Each structure stands twice: as structure tokens, then as C-alpha cells.
Short mmCIF file of C-alpha atoms in Angstrom, two decimals:
data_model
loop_
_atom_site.label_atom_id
_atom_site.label_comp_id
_atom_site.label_asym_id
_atom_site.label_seq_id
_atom_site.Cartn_x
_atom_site.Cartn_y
_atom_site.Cartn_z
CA UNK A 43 25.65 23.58 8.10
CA UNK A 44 22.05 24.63 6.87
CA UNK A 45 18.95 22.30 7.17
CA UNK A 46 19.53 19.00 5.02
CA UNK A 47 17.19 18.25 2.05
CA UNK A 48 16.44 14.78 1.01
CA UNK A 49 15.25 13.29 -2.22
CA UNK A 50 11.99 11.31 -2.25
CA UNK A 51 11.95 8.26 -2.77
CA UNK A 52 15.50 7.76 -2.90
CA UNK A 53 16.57 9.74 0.55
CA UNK A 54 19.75 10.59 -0.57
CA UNK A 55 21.01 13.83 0.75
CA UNK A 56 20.15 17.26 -1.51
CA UNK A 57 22.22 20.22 -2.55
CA UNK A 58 20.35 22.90 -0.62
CA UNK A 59 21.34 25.18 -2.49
CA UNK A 60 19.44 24.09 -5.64
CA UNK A 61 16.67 23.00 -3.35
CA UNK A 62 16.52 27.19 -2.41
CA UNK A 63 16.59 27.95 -5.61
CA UNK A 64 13.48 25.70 -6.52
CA UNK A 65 11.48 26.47 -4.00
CA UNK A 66 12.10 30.09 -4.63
CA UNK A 67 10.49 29.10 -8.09
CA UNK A 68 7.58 28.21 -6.09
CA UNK A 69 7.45 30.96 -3.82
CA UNK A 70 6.40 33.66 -6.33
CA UNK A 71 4.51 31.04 -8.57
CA UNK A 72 1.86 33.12 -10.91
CA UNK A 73 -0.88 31.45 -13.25
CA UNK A 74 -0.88 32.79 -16.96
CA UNK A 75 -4.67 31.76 -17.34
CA UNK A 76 -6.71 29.38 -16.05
CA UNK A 77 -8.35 26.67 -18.26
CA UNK A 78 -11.73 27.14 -19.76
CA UNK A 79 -15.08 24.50 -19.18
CA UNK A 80 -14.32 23.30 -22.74
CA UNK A 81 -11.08 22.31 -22.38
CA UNK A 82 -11.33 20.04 -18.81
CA UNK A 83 -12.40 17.52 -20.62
CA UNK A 84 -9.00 17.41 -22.78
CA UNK A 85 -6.76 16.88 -19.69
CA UNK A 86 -5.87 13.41 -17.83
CA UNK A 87 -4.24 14.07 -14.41
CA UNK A 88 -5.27 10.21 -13.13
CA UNK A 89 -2.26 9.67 -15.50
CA UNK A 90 -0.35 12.69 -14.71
CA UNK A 91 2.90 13.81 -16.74
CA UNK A 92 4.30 15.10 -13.48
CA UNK A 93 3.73 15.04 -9.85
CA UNK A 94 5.11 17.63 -7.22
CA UNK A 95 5.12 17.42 -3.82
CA UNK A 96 6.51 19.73 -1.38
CA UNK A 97 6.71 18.94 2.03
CA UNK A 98 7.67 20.15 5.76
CA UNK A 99 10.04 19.32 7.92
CA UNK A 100 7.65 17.73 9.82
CA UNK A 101 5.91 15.69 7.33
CA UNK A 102 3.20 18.44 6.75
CA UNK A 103 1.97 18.76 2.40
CA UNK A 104 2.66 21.90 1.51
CA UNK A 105 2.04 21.76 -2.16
CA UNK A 106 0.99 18.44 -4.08
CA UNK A 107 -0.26 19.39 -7.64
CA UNK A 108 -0.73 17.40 -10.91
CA UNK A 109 0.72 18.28 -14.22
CA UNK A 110 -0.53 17.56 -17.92
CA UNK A 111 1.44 19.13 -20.88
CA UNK A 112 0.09 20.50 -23.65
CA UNK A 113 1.83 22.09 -26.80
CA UNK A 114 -0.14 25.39 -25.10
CA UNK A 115 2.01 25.27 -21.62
CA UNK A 116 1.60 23.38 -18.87
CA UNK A 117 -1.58 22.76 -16.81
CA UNK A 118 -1.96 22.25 -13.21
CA UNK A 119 -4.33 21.35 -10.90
CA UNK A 120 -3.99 20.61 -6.92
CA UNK A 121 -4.56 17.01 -6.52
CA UNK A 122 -7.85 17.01 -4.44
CA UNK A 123 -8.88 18.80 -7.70
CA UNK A 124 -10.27 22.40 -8.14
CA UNK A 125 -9.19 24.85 -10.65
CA UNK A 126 -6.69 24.32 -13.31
CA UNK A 127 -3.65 26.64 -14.18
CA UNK A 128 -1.92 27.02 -17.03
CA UNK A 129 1.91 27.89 -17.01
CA UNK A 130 4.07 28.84 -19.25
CA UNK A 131 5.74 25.68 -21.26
CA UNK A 132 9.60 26.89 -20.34
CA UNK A 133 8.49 27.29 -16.47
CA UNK A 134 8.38 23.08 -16.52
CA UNK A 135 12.64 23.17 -16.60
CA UNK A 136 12.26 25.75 -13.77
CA UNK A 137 9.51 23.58 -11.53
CA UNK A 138 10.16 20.31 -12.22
CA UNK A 139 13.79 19.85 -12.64
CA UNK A 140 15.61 16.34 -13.19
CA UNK A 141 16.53 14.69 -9.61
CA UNK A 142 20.43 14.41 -10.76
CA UNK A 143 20.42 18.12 -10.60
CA UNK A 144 19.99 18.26 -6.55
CA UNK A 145 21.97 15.17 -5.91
CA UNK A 146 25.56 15.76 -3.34
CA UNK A 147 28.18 14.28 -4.79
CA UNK A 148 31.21 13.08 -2.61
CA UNK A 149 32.42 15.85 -1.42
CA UNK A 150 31.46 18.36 -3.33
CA UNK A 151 28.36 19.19 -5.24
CA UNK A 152 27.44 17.98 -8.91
CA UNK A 153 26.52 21.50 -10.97
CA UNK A 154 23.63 21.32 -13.58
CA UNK A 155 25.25 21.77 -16.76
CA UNK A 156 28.70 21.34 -16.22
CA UNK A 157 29.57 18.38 -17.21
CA UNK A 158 31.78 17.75 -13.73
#
């Protein structure tokens, strides 16, 4: 058996398969523009309308960014701040995927979208 994956908060266990599949999303993640000084103003990431965090095994951040949708795409911005990114609106299925879709179930694994 592979490494095991848990779900934060909850800690239950993770299909690590969709967990390689997600953080192959992130592997080969590409901006498609950056936002310009006119439009920080417009964006509210002390409210955020996501959160990701990806960490090591050993407790170690290895990607915490904010998220603020607009009907534009999706901005994001690491949370200590810096520069903000704009992705593509259907990327946000793709990046920041409902929990149920990595949870084990018994013993065998609950598929996205298939109704088992």
C-alpha cells in the first residue's frame, strides 16, 4: 500500500489516487495573466472564496494560496501576499475539488460522478 492521504480537518483517510491526480493539477500549474494595479483594489482575500493548503509529510507548507472569484476567472494570491494570478474559471473544478470526492469508502473507493 502507497503513502496514506488524510483530509484536513476531518482526518479521515483519502483516495490517493484522486489525491495524485490533484496534485498533478498543481504540479504543472500556469498563470493566464496576472492582475493589473487597478484591479487589487476589487479583490477581498481576508474573506477568501477558497483556501488551499498543501502540505508535507512532515508538516512542512508547501503551497497555501487565497482564492477570490470573479466572472473573469479565478484570482490567486499566496497568503503572505505578493502577486496575484488569474486562472482560468473551469481550472476551480480541477484545483479545488469537493472533499466527498477523495473520501475511502468501506472498502472500496467512492468515484466522482458515479453515483455509487
Amino acid at each position: 500500500r502507497g503513502p496514506r492521504w488524510s483530509l484536513a480537518p476531518s482526518g479521515r483517510e483519502a483516495d490517493s489516487a484522486a489525491v495524485a491526480t490533484l496534485l498533478n493539477e498543481y504540479r504543472d500549474l500556469r498563470a493566464a495573466g496576472f492582475a493589473r494595479p487597478a484591479q487589487q483594489d476589487s479583490f477581498d482575500f481576508r474573506r477568501p472564496d477558497a483556501a488551499v493548503r498543501l502540505l508535507s509529510a512532515s508538516q512542512r507548507v508547501l503551497l497555501n494560496v487565497l482564492v477570490d472569484s470573479a466572472t473573469e476567472g479565478l484570482w490567486l494570491r499566496a497568503d503572505s501576499g505578493g502577486p496575484v494570478y488569474r486562472l482560468d474559471a473551469w481550472m476551480g473544478s480541477r484545483l479545488f475539488p469537493a472533499e466527498s470526492g477523495f473520501v475511502v469508502q468501506g472498502s472500496g473507493f467512492r468515484v466522482r460522478g458515479s453515483g455509487a
